[in-house]
Short mmCIF file of C-alpha atoms in Angstrom, two decimals:
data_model
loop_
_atom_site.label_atom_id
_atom_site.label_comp_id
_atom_site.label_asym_id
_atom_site.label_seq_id
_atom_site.Cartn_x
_atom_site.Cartn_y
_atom_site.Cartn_z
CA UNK A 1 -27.33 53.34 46.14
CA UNK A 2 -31.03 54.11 44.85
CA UNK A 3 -32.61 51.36 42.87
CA UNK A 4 -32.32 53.73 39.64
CA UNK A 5 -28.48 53.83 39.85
CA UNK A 6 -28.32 50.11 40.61
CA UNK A 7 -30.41 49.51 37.73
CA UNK A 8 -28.13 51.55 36.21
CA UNK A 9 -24.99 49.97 37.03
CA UNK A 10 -26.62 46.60 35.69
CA UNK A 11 -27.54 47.66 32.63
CA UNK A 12 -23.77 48.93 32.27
CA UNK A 13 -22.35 45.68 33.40
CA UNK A 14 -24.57 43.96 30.68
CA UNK A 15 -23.72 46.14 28.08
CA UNK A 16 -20.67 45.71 28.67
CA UNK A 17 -20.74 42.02 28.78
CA UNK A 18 -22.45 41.79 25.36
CA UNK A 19 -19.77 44.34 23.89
CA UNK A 20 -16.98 41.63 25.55
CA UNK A 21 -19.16 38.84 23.70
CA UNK A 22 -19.41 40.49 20.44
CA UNK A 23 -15.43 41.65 20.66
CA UNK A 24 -14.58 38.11 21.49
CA UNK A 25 -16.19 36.02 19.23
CA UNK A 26 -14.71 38.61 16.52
CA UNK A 27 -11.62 38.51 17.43
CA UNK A 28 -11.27 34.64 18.10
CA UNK A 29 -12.03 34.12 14.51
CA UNK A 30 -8.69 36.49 13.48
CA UNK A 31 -6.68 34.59 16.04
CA UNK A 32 -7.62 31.26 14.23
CA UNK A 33 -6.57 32.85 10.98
CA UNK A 34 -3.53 34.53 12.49
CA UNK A 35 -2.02 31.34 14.72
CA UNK A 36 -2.55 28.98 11.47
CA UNK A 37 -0.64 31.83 9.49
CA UNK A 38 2.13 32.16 12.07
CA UNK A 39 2.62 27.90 12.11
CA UNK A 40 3.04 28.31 7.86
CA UNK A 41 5.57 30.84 8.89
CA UNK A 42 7.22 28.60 11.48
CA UNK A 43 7.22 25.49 9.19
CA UNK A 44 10.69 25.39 7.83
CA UNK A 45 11.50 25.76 11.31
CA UNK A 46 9.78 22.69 12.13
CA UNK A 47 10.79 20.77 9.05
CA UNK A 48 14.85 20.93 10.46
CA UNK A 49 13.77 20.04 13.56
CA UNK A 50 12.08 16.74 12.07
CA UNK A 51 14.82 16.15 9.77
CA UNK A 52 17.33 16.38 12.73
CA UNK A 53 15.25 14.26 14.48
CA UNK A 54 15.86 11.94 12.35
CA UNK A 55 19.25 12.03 10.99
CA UNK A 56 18.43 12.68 7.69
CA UNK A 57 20.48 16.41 8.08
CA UNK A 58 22.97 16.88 11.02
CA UNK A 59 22.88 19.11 13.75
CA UNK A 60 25.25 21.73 13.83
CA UNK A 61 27.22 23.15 16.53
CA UNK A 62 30.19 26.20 16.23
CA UNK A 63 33.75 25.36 17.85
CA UNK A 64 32.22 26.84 21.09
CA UNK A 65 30.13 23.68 21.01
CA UNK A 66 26.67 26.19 20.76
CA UNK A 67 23.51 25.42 17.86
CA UNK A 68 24.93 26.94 14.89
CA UNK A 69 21.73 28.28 13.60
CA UNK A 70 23.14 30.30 10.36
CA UNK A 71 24.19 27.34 9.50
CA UNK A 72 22.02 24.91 10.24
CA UNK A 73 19.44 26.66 8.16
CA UNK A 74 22.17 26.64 5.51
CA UNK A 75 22.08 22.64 5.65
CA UNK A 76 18.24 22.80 5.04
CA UNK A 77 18.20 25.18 2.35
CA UNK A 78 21.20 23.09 0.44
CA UNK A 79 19.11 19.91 0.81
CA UNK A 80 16.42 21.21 -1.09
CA UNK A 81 18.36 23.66 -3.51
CA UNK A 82 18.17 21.21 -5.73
CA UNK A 83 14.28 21.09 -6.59
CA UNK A 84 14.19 24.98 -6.74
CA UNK A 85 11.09 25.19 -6.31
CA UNK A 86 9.10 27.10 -3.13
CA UNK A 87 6.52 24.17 -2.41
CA UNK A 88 9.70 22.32 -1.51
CA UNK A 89 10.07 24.47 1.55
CA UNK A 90 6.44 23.57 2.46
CA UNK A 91 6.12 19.98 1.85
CA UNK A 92 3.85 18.74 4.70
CA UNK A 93 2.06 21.96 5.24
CA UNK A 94 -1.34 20.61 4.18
CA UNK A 95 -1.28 17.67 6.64
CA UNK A 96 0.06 20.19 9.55
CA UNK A 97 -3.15 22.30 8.68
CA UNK A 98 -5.63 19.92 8.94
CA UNK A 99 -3.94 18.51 12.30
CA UNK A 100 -3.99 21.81 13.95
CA UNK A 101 -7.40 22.80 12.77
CA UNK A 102 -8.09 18.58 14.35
CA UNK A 103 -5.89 19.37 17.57
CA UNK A 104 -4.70 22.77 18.71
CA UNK A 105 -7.74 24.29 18.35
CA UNK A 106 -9.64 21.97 20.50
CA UNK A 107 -7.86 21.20 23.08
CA UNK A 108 -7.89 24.08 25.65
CA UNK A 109 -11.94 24.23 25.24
CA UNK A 110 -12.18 20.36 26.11
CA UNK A 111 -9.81 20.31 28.81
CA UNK A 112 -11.75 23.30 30.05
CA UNK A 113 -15.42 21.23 29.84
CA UNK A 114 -13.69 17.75 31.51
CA UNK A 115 -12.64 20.07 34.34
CA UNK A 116 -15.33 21.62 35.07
CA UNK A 117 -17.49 18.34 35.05
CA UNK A 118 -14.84 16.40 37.62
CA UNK A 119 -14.02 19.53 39.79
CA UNK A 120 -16.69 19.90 42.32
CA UNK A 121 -14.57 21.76 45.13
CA UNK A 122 -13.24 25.20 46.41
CA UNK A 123 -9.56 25.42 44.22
CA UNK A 124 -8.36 27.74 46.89
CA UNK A 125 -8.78 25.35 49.82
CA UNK A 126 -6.69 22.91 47.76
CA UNK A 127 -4.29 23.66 45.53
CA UNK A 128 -2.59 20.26 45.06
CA UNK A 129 -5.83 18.91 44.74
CA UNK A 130 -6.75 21.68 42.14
CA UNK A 131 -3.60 20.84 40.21
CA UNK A 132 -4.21 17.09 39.74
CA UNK A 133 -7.74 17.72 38.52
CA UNK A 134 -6.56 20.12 36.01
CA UNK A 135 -3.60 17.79 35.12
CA UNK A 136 -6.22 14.97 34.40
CA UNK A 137 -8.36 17.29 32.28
CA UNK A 138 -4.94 17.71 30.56
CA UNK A 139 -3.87 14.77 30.15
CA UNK A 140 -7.29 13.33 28.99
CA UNK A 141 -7.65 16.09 25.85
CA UNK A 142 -4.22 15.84 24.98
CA UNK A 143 -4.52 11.94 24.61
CA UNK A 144 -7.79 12.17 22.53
CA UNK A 145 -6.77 14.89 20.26
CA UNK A 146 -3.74 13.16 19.93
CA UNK A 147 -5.39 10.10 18.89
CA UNK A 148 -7.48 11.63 16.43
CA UNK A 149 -4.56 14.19 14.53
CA UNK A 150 -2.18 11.38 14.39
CA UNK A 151 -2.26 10.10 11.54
CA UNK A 152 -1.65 13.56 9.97
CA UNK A 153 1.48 13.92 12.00
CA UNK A 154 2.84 10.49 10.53
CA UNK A 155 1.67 12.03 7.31
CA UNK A 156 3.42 15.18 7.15
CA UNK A 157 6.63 13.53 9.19
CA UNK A 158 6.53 11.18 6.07
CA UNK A 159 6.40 13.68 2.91
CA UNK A 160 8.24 16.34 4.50
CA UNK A 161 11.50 13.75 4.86
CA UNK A 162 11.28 13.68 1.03
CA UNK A 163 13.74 16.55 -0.36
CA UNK A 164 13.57 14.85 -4.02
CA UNK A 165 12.12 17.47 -7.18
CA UNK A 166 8.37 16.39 -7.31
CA UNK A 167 8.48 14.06 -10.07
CA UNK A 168 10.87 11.91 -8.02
CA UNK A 169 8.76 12.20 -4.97
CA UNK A 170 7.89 8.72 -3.28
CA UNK A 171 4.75 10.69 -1.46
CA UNK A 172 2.85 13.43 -3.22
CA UNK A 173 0.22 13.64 -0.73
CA UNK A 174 -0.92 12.63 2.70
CA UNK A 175 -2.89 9.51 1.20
CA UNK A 176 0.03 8.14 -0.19
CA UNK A 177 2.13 8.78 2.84
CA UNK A 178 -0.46 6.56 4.89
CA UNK A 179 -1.16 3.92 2.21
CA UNK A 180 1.27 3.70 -0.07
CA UNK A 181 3.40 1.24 1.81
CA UNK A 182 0.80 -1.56 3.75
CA UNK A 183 4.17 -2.73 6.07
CA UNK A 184 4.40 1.27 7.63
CA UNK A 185 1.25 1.13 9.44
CA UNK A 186 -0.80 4.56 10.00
CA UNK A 187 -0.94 4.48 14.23
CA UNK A 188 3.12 2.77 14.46
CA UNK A 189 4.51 5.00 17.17
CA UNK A 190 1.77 6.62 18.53
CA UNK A 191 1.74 4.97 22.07
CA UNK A 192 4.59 7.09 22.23
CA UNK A 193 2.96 9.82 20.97
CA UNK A 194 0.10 9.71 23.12
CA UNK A 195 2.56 9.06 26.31
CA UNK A 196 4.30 12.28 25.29
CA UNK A 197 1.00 14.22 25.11
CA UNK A 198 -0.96 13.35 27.63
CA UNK A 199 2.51 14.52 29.68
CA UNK A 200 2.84 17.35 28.12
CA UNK A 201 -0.72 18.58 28.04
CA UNK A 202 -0.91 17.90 31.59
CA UNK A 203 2.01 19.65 32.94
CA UNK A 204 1.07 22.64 30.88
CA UNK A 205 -2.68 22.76 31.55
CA UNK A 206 -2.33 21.67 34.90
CA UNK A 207 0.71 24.41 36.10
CA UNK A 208 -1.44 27.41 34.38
CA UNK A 209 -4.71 26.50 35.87
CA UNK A 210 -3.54 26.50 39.31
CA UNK A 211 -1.24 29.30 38.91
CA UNK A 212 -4.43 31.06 37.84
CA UNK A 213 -6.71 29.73 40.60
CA UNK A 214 -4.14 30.45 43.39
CA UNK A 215 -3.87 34.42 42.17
CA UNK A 216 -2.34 34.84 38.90
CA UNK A 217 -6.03 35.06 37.44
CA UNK A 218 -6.07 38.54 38.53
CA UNK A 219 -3.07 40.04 37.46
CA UNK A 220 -2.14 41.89 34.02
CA UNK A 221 -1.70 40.58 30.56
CA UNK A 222 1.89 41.50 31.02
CA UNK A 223 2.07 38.41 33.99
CA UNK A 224 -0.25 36.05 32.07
CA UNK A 225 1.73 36.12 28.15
CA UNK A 226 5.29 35.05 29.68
CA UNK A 227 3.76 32.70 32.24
CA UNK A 228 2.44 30.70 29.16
CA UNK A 229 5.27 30.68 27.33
CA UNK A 230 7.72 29.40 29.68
CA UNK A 231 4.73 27.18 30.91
CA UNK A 232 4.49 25.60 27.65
CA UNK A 233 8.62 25.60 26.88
CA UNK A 234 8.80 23.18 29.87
CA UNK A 235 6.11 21.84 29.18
CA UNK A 236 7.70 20.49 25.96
CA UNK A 237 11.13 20.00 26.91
CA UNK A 238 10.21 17.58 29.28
CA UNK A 239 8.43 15.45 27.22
CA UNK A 240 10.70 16.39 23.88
CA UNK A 241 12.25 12.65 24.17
CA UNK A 242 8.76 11.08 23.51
CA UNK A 243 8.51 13.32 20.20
CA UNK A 244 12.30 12.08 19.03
CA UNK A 245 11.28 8.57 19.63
CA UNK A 246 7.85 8.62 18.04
CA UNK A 247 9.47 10.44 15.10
CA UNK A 248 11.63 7.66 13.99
CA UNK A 249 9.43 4.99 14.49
CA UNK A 250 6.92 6.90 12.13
CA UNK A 251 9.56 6.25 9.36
CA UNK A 252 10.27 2.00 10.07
CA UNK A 253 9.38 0.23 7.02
CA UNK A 254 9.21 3.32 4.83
CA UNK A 255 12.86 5.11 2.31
CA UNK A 256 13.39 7.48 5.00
CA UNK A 257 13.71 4.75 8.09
CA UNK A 258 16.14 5.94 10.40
CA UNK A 259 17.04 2.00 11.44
CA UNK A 260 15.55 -1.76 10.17
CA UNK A 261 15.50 -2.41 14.02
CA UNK A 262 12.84 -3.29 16.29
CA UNK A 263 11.08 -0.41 17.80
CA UNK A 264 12.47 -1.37 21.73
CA UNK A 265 15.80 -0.94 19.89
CA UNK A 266 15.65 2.07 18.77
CA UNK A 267 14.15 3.20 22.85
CA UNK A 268 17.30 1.26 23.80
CA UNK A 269 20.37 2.65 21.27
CA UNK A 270 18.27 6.49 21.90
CA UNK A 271 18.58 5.65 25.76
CA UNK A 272 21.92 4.38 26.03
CA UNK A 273 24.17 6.65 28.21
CA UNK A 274 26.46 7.63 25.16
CA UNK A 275 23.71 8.91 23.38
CA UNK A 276 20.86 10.47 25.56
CA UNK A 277 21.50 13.72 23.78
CA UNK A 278 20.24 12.29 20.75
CA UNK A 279 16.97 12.70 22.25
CA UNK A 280 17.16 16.34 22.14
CA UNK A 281 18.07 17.14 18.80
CA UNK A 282 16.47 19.65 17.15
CA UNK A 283 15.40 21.26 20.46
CA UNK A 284 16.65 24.11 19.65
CA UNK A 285 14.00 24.60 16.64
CA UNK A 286 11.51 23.07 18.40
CA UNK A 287 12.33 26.40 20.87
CA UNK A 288 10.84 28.93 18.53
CA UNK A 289 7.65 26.64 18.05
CA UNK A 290 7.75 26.47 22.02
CA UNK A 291 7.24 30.39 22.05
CA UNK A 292 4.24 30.51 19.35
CA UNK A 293 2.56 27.54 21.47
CA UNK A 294 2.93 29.69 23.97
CA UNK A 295 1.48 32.63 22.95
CA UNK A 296 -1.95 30.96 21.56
CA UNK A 297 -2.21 29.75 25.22
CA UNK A 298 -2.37 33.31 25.83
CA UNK A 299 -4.48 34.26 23.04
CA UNK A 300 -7.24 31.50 24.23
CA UNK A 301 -7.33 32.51 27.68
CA UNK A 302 -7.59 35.79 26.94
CA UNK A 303 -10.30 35.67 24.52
CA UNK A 304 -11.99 33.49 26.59
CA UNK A 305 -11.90 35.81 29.71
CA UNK A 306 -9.74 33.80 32.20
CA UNK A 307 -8.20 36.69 33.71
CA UNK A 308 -9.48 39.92 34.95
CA UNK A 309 -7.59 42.04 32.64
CA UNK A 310 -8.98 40.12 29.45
CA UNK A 311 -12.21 41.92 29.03
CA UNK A 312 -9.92 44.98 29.15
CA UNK A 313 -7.51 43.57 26.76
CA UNK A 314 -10.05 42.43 24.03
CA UNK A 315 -11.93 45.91 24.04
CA UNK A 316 -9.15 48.04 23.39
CA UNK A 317 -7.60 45.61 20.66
CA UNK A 318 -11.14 45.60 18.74
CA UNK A 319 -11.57 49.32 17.84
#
């Protein structure tokens, strides 16, 4: 090759590169926009899976013993038919906003920069190695977003339990659902919270990154999307208990308290053999949410150029 076509080819490869740039940054902004549009969708999803949590509305099963979910969603809707009003649908959205715009979208760009300051190696020489790095850069920015959104989680668990009309509302906003009552403190629960993330964040950071190092980094879109979903699905199921738990403890000392007892009582009547299922209620919701976490593990990567196809992927989608 002449030095005029290799200057060639590098101007190409730079063009390129700034069209990928200018693509990316424009499309990350509409992915924002579109996952926090898709969670508002998914919310009255979310809201029966809290509320089953719970116990404040049962979890239905047909006579084949499977999730009923016609009717499940018909147990929501009658709880709140009462209010007729849309914003009862929604209660808690506000407080899920501001902790996804605190969380979600931080969390895959610091685990990224905490791995790349620890990892000093060759992943391919070691995978298991490889893995427990990226499971420490997992668990370490899913404990310290955690830390810092939690007190909107507690917030919108709080107001969303509330199906009165809004006049008879005990919290009308995410102040009074942290304040209001001085005995339910703001951080109650959230050892088990942060247990549950830093698990969860690390099993699904660290099984992607090292699928990705050890190959699946250049293969299609079409490998990379379903990866992260089912990634992320056991990601969460695993660690699904530690959400259950955390839930109820939110709501000690506040109308919608699940039990007066201690918090190791609660761990101990949600442990006991006759009722570990308990600890899965409302999976089944929690399923769909699974799916859209999923998919903005996708989106992230692939606007962030993980895998070969992504520059690919992010041109064509931008004309």
């Amino acid at each position: 090759m002449s030095d005029i076509q290799a200057q060639q080819v590098e101007l190409t490869q730079e063009q390129n590169g700034k069209k990928f740039s200018y693509s990316n940054t424009y499309l990350k902004e509409f992915g924002v926009l579109g996952y926090l549009a898709l969670q508002a969708v998914l919310y009255p999803i979310e809201r029966i899976k809290v509320l089953q949590q719970v116990d404040i509305i049962p979890e239905v099963t047909d006579e084949a013993g499977k999730y009923d979910l016609r009717q499940n969603f018909q147990n929501y809707y009658n709880r709140h038919a009462e209010s007729e009003t849309f914003e009862a649908f929604y209660r808690g959205l506000g407080a899920k906003i501001c902790k996804l715009i605190t969380k979600e979208l931080s969390i895959y760009f610091l685990a990224d920069r905490i791995r790349d300051r620890i990892q000093v190696f060759d992943p391919k020489e070691d995978p298991f190695k490889h893995f427990v790095y990226n499971f420490i850069s997992g668990v370490t920015s899913g404990t310290l977003t955690e830390l810092i959104a939690y007190p909107m989680e507690v917030a919108k668990t709080r107001i969303l339990c509330d199906g009165a009309p809004f006049e008879d509302r005990i919290y009308t906003n995410a102040y009074e659902a942290l304040f209001k009552d001085s005995s339910a403190r703001i951080y109650r629960g959230a050892l088990f919270s942060l247990t549950g993330a830093a698990l969860y964040r690390g099993t699904q950071i660290g099984l992607y990154e090292t699928l990705n190092q050890l190959g699946m980094k250049d293969m299609s879109a079409w490998v990379h999307l379903p990866a992260s979903i089912l990634i992320t699905i056991y990601a969460q199921k695993i660690t699904y208990p530690f959400d259950t738990i955390r839930r109820q403890v939110m709501l000690r000392d506040t109308p919608f308290e699940v039990t007066s007892a201690e918090t190791d009582t609660i761990i101990k009547r949600l442990t006991h053999p006759a009722r570990r299922s308990d600890l899965m209620r409302g999976w089944n919701m929690q399923l769909y949410k699974s799916v859209s976490a999923g998919i903005f593990l996708f989106g992230y990567k692939a606007l962030s150029g993980t895998f070969q196809a992504a520059p690919d992927l992010i041109t064509k989608f931008s004309h």
